[in-house]
Short mmCIF file of C-alpha atoms in Angstrom, two decimals:
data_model
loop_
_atom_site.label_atom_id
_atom_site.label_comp_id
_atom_site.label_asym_id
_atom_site.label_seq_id
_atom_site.Cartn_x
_atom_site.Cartn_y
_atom_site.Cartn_z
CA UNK F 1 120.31 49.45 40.86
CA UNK F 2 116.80 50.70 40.02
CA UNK F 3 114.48 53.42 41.37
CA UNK F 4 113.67 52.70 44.96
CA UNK F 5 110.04 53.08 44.40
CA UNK F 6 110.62 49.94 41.82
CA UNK F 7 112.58 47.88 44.27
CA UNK F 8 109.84 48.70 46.77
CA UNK F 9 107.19 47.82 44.23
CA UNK F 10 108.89 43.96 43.74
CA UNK F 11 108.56 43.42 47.63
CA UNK F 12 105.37 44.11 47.68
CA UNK F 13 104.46 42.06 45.34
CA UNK F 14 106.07 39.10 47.31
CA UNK F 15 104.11 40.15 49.83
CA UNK F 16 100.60 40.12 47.51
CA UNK F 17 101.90 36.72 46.26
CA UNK F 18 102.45 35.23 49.97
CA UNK F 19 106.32 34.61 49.36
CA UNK F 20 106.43 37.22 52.13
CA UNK F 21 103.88 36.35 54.71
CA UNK F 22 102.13 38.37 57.49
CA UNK F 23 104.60 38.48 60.32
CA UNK F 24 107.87 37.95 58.34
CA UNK F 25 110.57 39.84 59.60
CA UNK F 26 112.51 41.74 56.68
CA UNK F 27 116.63 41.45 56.71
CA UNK F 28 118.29 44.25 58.69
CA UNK F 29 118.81 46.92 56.52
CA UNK F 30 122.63 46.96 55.93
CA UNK F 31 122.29 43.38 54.87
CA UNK F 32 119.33 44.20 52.56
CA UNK F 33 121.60 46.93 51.26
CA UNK F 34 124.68 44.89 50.49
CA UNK F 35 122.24 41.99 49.22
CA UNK F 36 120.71 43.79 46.51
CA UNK F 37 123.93 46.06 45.59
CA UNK F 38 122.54 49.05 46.39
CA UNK F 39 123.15 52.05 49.05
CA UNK F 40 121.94 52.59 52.30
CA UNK F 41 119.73 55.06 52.35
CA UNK F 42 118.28 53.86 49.19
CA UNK F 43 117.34 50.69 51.55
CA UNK F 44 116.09 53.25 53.87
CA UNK F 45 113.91 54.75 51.52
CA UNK F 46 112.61 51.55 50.01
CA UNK F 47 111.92 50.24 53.74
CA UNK F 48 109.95 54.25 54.55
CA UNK F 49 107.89 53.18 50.94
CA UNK F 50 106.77 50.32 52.06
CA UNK F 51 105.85 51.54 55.62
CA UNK F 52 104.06 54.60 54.10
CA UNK F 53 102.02 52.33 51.93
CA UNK F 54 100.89 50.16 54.70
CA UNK F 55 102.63 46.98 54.08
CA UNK F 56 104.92 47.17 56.68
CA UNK F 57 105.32 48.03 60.50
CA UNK F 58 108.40 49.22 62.34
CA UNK F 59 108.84 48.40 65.73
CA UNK F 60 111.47 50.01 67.91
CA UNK F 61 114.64 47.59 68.49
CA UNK F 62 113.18 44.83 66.89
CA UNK F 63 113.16 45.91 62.95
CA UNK F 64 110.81 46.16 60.43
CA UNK F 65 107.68 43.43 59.68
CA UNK F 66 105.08 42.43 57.22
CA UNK F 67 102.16 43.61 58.91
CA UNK F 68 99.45 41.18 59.59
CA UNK F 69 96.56 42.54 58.25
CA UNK F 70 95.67 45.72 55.90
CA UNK F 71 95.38 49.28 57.57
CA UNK F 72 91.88 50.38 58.32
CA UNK F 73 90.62 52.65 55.71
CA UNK F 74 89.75 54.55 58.36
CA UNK F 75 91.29 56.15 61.38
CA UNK F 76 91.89 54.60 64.32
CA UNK F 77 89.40 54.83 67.39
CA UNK F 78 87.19 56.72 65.20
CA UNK F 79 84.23 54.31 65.74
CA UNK F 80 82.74 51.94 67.99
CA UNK F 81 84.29 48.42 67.01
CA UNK F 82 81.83 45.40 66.43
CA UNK F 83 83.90 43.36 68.70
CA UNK F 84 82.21 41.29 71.03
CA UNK F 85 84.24 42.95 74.07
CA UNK F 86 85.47 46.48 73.44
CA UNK F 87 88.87 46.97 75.20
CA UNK F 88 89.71 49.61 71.98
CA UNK F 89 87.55 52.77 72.73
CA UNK F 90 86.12 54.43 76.08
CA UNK F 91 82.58 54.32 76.70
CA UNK F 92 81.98 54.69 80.39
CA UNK F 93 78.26 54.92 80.97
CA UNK F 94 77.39 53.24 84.20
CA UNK F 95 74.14 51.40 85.58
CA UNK F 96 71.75 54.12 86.96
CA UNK F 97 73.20 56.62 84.86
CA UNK F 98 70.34 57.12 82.22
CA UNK F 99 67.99 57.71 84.71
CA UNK F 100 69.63 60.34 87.10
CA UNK F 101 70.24 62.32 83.47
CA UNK F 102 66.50 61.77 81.84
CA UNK F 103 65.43 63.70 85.21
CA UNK F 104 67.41 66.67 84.10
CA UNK F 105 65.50 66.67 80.28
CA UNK F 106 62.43 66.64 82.00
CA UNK F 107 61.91 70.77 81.49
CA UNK F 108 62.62 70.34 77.96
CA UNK F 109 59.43 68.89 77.77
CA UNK F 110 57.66 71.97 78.07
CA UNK F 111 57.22 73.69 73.91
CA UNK F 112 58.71 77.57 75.64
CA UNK F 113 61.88 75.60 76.76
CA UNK F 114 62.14 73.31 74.10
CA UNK F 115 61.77 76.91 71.60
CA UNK F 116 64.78 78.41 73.89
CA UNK F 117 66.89 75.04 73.54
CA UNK F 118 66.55 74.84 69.88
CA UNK F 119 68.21 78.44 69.12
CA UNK F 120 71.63 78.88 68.75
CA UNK F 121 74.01 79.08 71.50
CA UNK F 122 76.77 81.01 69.98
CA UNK F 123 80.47 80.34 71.10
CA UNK F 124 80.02 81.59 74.48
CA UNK F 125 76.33 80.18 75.07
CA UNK F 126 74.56 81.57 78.07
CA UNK F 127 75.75 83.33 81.26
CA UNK F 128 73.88 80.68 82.75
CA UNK F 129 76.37 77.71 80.86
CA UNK F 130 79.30 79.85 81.40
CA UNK F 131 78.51 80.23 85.37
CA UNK F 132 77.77 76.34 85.91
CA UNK F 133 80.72 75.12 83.54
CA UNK F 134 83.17 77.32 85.46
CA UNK F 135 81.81 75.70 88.83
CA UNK F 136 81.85 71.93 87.28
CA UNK F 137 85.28 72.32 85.19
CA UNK F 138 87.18 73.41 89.20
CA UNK F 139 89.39 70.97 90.51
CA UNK F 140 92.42 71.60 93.11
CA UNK F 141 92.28 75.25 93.97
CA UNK F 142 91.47 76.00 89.89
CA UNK F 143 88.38 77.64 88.88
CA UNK F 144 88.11 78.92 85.47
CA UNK F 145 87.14 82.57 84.57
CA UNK F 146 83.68 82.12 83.47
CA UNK F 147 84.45 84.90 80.92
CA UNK F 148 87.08 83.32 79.09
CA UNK F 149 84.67 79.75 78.73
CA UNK F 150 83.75 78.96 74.88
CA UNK F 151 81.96 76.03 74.12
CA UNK F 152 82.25 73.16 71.64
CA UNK F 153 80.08 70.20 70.55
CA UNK F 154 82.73 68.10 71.94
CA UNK F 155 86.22 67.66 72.94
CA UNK F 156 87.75 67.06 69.70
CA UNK F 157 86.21 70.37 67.94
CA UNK F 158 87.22 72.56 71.29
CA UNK F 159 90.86 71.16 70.42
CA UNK F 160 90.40 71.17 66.83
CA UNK F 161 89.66 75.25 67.30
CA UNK F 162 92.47 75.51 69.85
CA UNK F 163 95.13 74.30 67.00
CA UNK F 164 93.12 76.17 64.75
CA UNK F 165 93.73 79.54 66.42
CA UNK F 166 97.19 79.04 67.53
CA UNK F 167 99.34 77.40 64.33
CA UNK F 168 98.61 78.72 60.70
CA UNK F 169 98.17 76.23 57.78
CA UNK F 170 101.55 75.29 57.07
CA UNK F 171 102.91 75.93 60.63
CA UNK F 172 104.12 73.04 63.21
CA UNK F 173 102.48 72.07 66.53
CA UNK F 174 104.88 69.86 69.21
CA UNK F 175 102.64 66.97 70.05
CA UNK F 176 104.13 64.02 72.68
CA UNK F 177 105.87 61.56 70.89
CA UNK F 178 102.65 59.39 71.81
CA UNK F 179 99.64 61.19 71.51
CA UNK F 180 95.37 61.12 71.17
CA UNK F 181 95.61 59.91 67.78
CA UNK F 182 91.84 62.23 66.84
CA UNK F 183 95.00 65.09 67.08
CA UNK F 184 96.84 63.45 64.02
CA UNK F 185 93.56 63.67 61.84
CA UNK F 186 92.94 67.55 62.59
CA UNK F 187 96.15 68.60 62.00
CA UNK F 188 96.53 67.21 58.36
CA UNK F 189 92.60 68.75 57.71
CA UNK F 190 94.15 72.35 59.60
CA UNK F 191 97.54 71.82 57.15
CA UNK F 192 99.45 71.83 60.29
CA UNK F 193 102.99 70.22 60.92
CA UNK F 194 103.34 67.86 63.98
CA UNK F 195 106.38 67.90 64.94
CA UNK F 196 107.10 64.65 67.73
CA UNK F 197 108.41 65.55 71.25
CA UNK F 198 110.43 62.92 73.00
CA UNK F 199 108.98 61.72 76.25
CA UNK F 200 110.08 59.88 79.61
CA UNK F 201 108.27 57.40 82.52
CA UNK F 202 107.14 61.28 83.68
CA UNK F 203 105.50 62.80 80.45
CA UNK F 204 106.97 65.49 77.49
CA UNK F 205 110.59 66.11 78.24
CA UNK F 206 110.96 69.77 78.26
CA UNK F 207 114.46 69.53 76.21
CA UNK F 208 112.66 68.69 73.93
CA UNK F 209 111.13 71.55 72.92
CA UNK F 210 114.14 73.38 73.21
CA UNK F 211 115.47 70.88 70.55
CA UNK F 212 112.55 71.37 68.32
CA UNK F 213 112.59 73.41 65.22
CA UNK F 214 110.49 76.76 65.57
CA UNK F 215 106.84 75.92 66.57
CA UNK F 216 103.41 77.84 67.55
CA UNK F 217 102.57 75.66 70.30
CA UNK F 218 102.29 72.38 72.17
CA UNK F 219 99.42 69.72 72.85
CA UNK F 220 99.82 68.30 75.77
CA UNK F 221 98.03 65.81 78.54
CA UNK F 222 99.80 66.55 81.97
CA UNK F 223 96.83 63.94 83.33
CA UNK F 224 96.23 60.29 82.60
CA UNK F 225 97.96 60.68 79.36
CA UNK F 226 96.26 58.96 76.26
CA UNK F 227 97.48 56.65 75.81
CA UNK F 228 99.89 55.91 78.18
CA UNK F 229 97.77 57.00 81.10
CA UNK F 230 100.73 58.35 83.10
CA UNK F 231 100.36 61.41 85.03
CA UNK F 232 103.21 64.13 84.50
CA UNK F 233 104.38 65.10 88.26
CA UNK F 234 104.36 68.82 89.79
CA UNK F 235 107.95 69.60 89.43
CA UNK F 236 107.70 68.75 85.32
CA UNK F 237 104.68 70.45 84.68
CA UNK F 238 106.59 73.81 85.80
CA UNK F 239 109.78 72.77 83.48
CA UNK F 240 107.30 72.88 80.78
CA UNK F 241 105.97 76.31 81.98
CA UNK F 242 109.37 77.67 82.25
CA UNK F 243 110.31 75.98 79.08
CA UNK F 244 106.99 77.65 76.88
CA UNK F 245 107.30 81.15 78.43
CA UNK F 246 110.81 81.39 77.28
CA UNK F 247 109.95 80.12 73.70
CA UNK F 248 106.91 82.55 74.01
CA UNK F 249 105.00 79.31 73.14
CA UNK F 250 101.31 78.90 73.90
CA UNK F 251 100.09 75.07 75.15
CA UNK F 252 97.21 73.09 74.42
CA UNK F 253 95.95 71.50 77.47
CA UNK F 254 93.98 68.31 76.97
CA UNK F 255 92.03 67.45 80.06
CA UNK F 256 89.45 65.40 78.78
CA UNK F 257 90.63 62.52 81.40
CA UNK F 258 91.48 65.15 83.89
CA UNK F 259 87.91 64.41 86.19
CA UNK F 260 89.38 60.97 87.38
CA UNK F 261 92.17 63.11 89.00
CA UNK F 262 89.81 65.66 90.80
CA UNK F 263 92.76 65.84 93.43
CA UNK F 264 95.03 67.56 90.45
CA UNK F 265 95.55 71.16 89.71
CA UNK F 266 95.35 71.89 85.74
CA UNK F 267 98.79 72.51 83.44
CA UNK F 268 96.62 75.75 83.25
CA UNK F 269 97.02 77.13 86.81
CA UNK F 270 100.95 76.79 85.88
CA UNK F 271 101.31 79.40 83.18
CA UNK F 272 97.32 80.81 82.54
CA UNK F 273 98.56 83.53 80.52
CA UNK F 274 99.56 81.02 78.04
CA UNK F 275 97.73 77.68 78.12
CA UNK F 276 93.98 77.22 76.69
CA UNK F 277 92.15 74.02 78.09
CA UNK F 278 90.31 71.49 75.95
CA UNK F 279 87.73 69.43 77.95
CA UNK F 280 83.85 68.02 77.29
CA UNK F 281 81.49 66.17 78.99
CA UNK F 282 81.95 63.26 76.43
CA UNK F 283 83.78 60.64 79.32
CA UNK F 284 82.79 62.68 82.16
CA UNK F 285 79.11 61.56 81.16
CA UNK F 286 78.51 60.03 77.88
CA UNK F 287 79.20 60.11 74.55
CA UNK F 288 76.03 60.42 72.81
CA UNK F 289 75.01 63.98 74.18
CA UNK F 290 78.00 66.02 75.01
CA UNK F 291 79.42 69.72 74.87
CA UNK F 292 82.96 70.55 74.51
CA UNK F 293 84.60 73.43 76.69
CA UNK F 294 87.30 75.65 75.48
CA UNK F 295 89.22 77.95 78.57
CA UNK F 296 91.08 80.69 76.65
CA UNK F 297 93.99 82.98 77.75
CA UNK F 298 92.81 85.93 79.21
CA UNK F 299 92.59 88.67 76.73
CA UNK F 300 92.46 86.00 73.54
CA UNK F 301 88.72 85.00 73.96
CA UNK F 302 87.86 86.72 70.74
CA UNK F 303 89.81 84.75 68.28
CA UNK F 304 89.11 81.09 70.05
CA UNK F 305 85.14 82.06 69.57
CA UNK F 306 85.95 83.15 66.18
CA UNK F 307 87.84 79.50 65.29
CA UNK F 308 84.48 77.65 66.94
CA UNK F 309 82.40 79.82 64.81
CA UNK F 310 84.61 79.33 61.47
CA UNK F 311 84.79 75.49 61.83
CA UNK F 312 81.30 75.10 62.70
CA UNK F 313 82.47 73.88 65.84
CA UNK F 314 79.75 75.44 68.49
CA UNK F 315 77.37 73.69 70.48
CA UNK F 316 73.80 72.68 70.03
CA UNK F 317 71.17 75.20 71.84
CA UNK F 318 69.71 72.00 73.28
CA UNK F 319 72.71 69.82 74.34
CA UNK F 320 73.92 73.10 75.95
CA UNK F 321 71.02 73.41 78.05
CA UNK F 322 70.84 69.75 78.96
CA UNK F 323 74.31 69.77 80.47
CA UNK F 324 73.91 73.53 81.72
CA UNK F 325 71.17 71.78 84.17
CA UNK F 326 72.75 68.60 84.83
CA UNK F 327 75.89 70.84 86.18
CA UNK F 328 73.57 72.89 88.33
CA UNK F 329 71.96 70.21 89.84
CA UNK F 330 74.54 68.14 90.96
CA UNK F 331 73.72 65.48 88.39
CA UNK F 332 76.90 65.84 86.30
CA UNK F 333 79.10 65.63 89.76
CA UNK F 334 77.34 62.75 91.32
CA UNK F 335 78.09 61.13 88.08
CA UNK F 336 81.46 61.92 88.03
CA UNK F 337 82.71 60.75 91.66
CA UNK F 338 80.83 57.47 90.83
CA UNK F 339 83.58 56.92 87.72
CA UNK F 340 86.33 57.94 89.90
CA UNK F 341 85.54 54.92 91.69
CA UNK F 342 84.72 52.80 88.80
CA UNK F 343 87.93 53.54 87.11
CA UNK F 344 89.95 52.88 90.27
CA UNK F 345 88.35 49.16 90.40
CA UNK F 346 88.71 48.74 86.88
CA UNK F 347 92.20 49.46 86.92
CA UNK F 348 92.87 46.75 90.42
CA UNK F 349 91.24 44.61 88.41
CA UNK F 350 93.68 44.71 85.41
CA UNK F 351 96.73 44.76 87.60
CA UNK F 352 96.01 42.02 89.01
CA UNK F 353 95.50 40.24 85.75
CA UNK F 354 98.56 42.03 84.34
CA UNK F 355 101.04 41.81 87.41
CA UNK F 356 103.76 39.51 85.80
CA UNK F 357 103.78 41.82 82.61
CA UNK F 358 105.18 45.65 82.28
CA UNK F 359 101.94 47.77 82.69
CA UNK F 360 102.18 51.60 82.78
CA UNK F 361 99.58 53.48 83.77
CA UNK F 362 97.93 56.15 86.49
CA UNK F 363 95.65 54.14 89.41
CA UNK F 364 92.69 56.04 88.52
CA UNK F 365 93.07 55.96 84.94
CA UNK F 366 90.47 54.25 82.46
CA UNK F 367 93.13 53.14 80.44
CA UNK F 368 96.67 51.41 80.74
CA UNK F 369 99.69 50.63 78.59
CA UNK F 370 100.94 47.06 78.20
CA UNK F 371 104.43 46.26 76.68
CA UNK F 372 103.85 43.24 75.70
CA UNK F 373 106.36 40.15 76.60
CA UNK F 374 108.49 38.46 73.58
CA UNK F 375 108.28 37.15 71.26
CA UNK F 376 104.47 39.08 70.82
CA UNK F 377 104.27 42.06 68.67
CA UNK F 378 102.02 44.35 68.44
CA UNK F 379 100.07 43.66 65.27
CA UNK F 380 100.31 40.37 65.73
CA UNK F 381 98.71 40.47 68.92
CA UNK F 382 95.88 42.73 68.12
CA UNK F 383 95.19 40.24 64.89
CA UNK F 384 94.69 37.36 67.62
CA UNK F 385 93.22 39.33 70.21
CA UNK F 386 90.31 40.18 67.42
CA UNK F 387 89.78 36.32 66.57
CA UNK F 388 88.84 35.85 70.42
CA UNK F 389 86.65 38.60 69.77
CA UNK F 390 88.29 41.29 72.06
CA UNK F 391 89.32 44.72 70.36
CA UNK F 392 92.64 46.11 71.44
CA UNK F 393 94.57 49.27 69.97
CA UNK F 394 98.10 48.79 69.00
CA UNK F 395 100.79 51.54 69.57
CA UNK F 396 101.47 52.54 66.14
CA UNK F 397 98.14 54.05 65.93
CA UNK F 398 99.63 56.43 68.72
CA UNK F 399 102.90 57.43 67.17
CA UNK F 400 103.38 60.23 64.87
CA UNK F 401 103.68 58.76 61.40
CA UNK F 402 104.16 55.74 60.43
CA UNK F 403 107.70 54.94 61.67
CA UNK F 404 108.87 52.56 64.32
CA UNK F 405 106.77 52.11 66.93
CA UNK F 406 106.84 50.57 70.43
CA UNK F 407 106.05 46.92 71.07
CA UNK F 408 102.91 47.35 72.94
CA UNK F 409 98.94 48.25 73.24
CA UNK F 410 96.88 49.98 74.68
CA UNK F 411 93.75 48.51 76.69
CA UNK F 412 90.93 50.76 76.88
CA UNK F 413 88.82 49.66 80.34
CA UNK F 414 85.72 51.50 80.29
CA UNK F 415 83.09 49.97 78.15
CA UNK F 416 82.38 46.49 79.01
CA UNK F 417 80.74 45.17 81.82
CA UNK F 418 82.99 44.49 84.59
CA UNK F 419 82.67 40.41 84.39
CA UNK F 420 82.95 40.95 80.77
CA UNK F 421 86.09 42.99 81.73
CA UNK F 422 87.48 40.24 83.80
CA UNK F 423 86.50 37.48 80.95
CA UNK F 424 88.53 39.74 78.49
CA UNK F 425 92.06 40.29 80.63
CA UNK F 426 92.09 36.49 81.33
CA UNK F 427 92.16 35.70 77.66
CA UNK F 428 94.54 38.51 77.01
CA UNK F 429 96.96 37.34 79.43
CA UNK F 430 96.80 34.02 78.59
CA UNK F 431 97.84 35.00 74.74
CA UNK F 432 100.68 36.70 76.53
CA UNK F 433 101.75 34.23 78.20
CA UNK F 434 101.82 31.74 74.63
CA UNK F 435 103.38 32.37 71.61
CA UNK F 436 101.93 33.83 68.00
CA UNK F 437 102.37 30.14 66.97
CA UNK F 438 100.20 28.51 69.66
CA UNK F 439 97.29 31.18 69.08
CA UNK F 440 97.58 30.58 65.68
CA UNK F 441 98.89 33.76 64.73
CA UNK F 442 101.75 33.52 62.20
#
């Protein structure tokens, strides 16, 4: 009968040897079980071994695969891919923009504002950032307290503080069953549990906290979810309030994507007692010089500066002032409604590409989720995708582990040129609409 780490060693070495080739399915497991005389869950476990090691792929009512290519040594969406169309990460910087923000650097060309700039800001920067952030970050009736603003050097180290302040090392965080995969990568370098939450078409089902075992809080993103871009309606975002207040359960808002729904009240407005907001100016304006906002509880400021200040986390004197005078000015807003309306046509333009094919995904969203159509598969898909030179992210890098994970991608929108754009969804769609074998991808 053997070790299960042994059994799992010989299939991978039919795998290394090509006896099992990329895209082979591998037998149901009670079949594998009764084949090689051994239990159940000692299939299971050789089947989880072979998964954790990367050699595998799971997808959800379809069974488990040799996957088509190697794991990336590094995370997912970490860095800009060298594909000739990027449809993997978001990058919206738009024509005209350089210039309307180089007008707002112009008074850091004098030496006394340049010697101001390049002092540290401290967690709570200037009165000044705190003021003009708090005007800039409104949206539906919402205005943060500028009192309770912190600031970050981006989005990912205002929520990397927010976990860090709210769940001790060894402690579990509820993150959507789906999530912004950066999230995976701080938790293991916090020592934090994540703990998946089922969701629905609408967003995090609130049973499912309820169902949980004991947590510290929940990550969330009520708005143009990542990556699903969904947006969770009014009535669930207060289940989810009710829900947290009677775990006494603080939430992580993520509303990094929230500025393409300007129409939208926060998940903050809900329950503001308990809920501190992540945000930056990284897709609002670019990615290159950015500053990450932090909206704390009332009464809990303290502690959220003192997680920016113990992860190194604050922001740079200068990028603060940049973006403190490019939200004064108008700059950063003008900006802003100009990607509202380049998301919206970016996202026609998919549909209509996509319209025969299940596509979820808010209207104003830079981003959409495709399931793709039999007899595709994810990794396969993405493997062929790359040979035409477009860079698509598959759904396991999403899911929580490295379990089972839906049949489908996710199309990022906001980085090519629109007839690049086009160029890109036409080839997509008509992979979709062949099989692996006539785009060569076995």
């Amino acid at each position: 009968m053997g070790d299960f780490r042994a059994i799992a060693d010989e299939l991978a070495a039919d795998i290394a040897s090509g006896r099992l080739r990329p895209g082979d399915r591998l037998p149901p497991l009670r079949r594998y079980a009764r084949r090689r005389g051994i239990a159940g869950s000692t299939a299971a476990r050789v089947y989880r071994e072979l998964t954790r090691r990367g050699l595998t792929v799971g997808e959800v009512g379809r069974g488990t695969f040799v996957r088509t290519a190697l794991p990336a040594a590094e995370p997912a969406l970490a860095e800009p891919g060298e594909a000739r169309i990027d449809l993997e990460l978001n990058f919206p910087v738009l024509p005209g923009q350089p210039a309307a923000l180089a007008a707002g650097l112009q008074h850091l060309l004098r030496a006394d504002a340049l010697t101001h700039a390049l002092r540290p800001a401290g967690a709570a920067g200037t009165a000044p950032a705190r003021h003009a952030a708090a005007t800039h970050l409104a949206r539906a009736g919402w205005t943060p307290d500028p009192g309770q603003l912190l600031f970050a050097g981006n989005g990912r180290q205002a929520i990397a503080a927010a976990v860090a302040a709210l769940v001790p090392a060894g402690e579990r965080l509820g993150v959507e069953a789906l999530t912004y995969p950066v999230v995976k990568g701080i938790a293991a370098r916090l020592g934090v549990t994540l703990v998946p939450l089922a969701m629905d078409e609408h967003g995090l089902v609130p049973g499912a906290i309820d169902d949980a075992p004991p947590l510290r809080a929940v990550y969330l993103q009520p708005a143009l979810h990542n990556p699903l871009g969904i947006t969770m309606p009014d009535e669930r975002r207060e289940r989810i309030a009710a829900t947290l207040r009677r775990h006494d359960l603080f939430a992580i808002e993520d509303a990094i994507y929230g500025f393409l729904r300007h129409d939208l009240r926060p998940f903050a407005d809900l329950a503001p007692e308990r809920t501190v907001v992540a945000d930056s100016l990284s897709k609002r304006l670019a990615p290159g010089l950015t500053v990450g906002f932090l909206v704390a509880p009332a009464g809990r400021t303290q502690e959220f500066a003192a997680a920016l200040r113990s992860g190194a986390w604050t922001a740079p004197g200068f990028a603060l002032d940049a973006a403190t005078r490019w939200m004064a000015d108008g700059t950063a807003a003008a900006i802003e409604a100009d990607k509202r309306r380049d998301a919206a046509a970016r996202r026609q333009l998919a549909a209509a590409h996509l319209a025969p094919y299940t596509v979820r995904s808010d209207p104003h969203a830079y981003h959409l989720w495709w399931e793709l159509p039999d007899p595709w598969r994810a990794d396969t898909f993405v493997a062929a995708a790359a040979r035409r030179g477009i860079a698509v992210t598959p759904a396991g890098a999403f899911t929580i582990g490295r379990g089972h994970a839906p049949n489908a991608v996710r199309l990022a929108l906001a980085s090519p040129p629109l007839d690049a754009l086009a160029d890109a969804l036409g080839v997509l769609t008509a992979l979709a609409h062949g099989t692996p074998e006539d785009a060569g991808a076995e």
